Short mmCIF file of C-alpha atoms and ligand atoms in Angstrom, two decimals:
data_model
loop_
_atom_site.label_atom_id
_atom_site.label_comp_id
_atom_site.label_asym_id
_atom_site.label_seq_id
_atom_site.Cartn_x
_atom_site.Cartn_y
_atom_site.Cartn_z
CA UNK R 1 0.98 0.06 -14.33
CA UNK R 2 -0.41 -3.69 -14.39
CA UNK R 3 0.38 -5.43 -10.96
CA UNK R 4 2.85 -7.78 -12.60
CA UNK R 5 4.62 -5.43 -14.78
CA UNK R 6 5.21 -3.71 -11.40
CA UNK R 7 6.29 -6.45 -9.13
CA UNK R 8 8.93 -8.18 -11.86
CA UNK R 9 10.13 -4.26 -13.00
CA UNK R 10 10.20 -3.78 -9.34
CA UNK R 11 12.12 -7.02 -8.73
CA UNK R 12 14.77 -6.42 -11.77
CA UNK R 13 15.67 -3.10 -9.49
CA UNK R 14 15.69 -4.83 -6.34
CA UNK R 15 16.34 -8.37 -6.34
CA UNK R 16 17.45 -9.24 -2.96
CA UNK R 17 14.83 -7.10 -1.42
CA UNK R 18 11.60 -9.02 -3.26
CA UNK R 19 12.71 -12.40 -3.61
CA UNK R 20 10.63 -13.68 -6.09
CA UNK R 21 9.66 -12.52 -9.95
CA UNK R 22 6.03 -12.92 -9.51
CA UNK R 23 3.24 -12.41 -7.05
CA UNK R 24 1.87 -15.32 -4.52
CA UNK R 25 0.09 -17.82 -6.82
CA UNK R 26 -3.61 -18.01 -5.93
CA UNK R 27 -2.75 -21.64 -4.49
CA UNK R 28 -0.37 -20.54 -2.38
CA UNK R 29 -2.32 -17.59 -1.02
CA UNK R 30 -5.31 -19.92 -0.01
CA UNK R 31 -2.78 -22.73 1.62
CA UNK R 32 -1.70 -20.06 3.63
CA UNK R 33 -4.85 -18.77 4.90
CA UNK R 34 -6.62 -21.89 5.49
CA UNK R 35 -5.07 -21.85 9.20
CA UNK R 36 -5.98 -18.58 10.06
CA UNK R 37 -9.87 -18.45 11.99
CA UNK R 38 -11.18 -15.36 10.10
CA UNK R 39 -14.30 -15.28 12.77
CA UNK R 40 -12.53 -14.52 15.65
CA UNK R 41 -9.45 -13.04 14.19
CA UNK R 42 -9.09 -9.81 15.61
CA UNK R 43 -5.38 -8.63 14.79
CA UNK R 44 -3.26 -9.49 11.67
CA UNK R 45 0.02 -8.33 10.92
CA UNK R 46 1.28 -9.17 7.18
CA UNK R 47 4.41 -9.24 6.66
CA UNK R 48 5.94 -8.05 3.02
CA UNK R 49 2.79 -7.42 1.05
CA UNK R 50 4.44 -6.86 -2.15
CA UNK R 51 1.41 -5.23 -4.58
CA UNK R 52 -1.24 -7.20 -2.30
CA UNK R 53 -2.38 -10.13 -3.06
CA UNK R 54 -2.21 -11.51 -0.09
CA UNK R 55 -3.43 -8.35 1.68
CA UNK R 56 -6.98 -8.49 -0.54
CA UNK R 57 -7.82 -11.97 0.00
CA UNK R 58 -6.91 -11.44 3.66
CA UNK R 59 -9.57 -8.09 3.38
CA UNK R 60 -11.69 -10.39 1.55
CA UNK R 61 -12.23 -13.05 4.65
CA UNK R 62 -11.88 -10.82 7.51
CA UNK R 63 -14.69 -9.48 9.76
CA UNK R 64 -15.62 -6.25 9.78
CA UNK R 65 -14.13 -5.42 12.96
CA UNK R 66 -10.74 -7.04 12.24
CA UNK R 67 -7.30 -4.72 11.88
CA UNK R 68 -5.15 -5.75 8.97
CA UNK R 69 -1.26 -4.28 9.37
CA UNK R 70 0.34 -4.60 6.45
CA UNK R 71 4.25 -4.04 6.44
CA UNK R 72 6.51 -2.99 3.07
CA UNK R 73 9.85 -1.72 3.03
CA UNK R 74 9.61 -0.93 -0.58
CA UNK R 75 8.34 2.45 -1.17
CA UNK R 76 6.98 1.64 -4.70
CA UNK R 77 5.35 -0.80 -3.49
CA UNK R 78 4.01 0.72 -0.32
CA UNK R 79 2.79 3.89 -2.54
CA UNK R 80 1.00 1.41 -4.57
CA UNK R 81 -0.47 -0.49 -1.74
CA UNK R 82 -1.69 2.94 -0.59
CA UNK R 83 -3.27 4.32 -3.85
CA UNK R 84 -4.87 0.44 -4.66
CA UNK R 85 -6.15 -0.35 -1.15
CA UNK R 86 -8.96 1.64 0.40
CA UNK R 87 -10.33 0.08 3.09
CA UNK R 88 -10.42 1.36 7.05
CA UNK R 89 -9.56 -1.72 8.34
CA UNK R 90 -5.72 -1.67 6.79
CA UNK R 91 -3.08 -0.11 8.14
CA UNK R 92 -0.02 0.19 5.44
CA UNK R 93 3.54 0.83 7.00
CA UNK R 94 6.63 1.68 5.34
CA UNK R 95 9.17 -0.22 7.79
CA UNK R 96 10.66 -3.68 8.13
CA UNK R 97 8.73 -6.21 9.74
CA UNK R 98 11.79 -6.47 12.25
CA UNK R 99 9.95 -3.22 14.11
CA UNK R 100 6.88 -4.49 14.44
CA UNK R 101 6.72 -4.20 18.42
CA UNK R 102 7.57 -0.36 18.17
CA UNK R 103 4.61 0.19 15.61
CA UNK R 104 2.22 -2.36 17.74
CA UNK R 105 2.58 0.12 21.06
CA UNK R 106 2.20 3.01 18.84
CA UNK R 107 -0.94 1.88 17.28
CA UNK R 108 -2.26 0.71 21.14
CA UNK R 109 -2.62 -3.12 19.65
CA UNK R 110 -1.39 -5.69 23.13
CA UNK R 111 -0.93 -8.82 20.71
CA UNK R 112 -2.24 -10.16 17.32
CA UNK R 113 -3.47 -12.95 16.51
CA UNK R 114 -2.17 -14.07 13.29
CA UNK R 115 1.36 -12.78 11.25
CA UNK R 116 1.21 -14.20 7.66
CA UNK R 117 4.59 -13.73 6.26
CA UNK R 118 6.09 -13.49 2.46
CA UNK R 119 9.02 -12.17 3.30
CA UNK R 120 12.51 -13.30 1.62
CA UNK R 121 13.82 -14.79 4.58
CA UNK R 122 17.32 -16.52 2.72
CA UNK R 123 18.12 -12.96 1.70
CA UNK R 124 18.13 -11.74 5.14
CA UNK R 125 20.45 -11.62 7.68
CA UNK R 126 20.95 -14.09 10.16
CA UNK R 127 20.39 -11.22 13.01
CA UNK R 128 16.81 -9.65 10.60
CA UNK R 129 15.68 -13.08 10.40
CA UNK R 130 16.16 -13.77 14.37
CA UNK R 131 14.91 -10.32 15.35
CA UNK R 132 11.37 -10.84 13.12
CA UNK R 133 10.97 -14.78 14.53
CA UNK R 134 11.27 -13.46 18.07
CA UNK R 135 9.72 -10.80 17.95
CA UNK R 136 7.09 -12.04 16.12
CA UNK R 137 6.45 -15.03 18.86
CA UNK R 138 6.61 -12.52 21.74
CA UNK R 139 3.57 -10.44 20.01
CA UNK R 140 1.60 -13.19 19.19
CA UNK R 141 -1.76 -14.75 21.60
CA UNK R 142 -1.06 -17.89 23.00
CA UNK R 143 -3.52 -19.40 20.43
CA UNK R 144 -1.66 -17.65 18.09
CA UNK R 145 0.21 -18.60 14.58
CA UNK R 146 3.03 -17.25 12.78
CA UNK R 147 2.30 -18.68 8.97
CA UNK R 148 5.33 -18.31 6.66
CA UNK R 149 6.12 -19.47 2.83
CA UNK R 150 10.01 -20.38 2.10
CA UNK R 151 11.71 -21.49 -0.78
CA UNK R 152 14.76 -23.05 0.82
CA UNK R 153 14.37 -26.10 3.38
CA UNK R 154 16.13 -25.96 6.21
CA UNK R 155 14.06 -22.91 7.88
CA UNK R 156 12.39 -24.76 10.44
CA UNK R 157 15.90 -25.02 12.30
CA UNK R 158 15.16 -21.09 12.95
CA UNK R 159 11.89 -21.49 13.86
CA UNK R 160 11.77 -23.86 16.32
CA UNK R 161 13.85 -21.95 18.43
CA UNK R 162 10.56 -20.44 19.22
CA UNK R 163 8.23 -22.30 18.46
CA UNK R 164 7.31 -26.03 19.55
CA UNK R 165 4.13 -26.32 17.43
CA UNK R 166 5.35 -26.22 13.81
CA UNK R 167 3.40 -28.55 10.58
CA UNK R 168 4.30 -27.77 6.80
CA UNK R 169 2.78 -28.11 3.84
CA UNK R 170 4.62 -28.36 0.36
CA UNK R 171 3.03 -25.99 -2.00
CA UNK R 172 3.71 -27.54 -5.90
CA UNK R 173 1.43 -24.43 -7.82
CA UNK R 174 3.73 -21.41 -7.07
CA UNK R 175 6.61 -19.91 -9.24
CA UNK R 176 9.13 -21.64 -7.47
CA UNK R 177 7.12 -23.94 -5.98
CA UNK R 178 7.79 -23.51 -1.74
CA UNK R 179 6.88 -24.99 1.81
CA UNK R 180 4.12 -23.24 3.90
CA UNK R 181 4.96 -23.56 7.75
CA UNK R 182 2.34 -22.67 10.34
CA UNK R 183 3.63 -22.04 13.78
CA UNK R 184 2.29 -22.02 17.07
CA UNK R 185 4.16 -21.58 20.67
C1 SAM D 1 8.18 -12.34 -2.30
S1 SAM D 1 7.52 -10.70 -2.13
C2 SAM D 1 5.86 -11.10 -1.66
C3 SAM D 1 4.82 -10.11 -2.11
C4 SAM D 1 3.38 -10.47 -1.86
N1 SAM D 1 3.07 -10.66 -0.46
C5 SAM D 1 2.98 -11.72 -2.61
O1 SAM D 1 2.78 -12.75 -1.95
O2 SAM D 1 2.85 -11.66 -3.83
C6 SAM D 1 8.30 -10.13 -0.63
C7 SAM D 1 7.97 -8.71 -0.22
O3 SAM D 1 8.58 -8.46 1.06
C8 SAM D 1 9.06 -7.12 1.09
N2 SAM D 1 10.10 -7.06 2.15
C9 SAM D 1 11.40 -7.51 2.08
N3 SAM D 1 12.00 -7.37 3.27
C10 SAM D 1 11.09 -6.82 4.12
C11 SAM D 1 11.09 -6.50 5.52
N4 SAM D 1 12.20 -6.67 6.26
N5 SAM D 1 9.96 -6.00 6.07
C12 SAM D 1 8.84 -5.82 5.33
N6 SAM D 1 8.77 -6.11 4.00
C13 SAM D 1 9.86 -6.62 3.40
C14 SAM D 1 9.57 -6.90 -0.32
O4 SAM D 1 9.71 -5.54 -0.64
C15 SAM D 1 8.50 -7.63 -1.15
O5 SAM D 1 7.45 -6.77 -1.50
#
């Protein structure tokens, strides 16, 4: 099935879960990746990966020695990620991005260096979106970011909480259009 047939047919099943009718506009994918220092980056954890776009431009920049983890609660999406992405430097898992600690010991990864998230944050709980901002700062280097897209403005009041080091940039070419926040401790 064609990538966007299968996000917006996954999306009509599923609402709350994807948060969005399309994928990541190719604007918003590079404003999110322009923070991230693909030469020394080591560890990045993706958060929500949907049918990848994100994840390919990500595979795209990366060294060869990087690890990409890629997290997707939606099994239709994560079997697609898994028949469409074939590269040995991914790691696809089929869990919340709340358990990211438990899968980080498991794989023998200390911290990461970069967590890129598209995850639909306004649909989540207060105690989900609390659990993935913390944990997310505790696994992260002290250089570190945390680089998130929202629709809905007042998300930095949840962020900063745990992080002191937060710019934004308003992104107008994405279906909705959205903020980009990069966070550092
Ligand atoms: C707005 S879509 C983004 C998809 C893709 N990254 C893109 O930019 O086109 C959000 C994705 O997050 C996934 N998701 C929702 N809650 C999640 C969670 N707690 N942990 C991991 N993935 C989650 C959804 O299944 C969906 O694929």
């Amino acid at each position: 099935m064609d990538e966007k047939l299968l996000f917006f047919s996954t999306f009509l099943k599923n609402p709350k879960e994807i948060g969005s009718v399309v994928p990541s506009s190719k604007f918003l994918v590079n404003e999110l990746l322009k923070c991230v220092d693909f030469k020394s980056a080591k560890y990045i954890v993706e958060y929500g990966s949907g049918t990848g776009r994100i994840t390919r431009e990500i595979l795209k920049r990366a060294s060869p020695g990087a690890r990409i983890l890629c997290f997707e609660t939606n099994k239709r999406l994560y079997n697609y990620l898994k028949r469409s992405i074939k590269d040995k430097r991914v790691t696809i898992i089929n869990d919340s991005a709340e358990n990211i600690i438990r899968h980080l010991k498991r794989l023998g990864i200390p911290k990461i260096d970069y967590a890129i998230s598209s995850l639909p944050f306004s649909n989540l709980s207060y105690k989900k979106k609390i659990t993935i901002i913390s944990e997310t700062e505790k696994t992260l280097n002290r250089d570190g970011r945390f680089v998130i897209y929202q629709y809905f403005k007042d998300f930095r009041k949840y962020l900063y909480e745990y992080f002191s080091n937060i710019s934004t940039k308003f992104v107008a070419l994405n279906i909705p259009p959205c903020v980009v926040y990069i966070c550092g401790k």
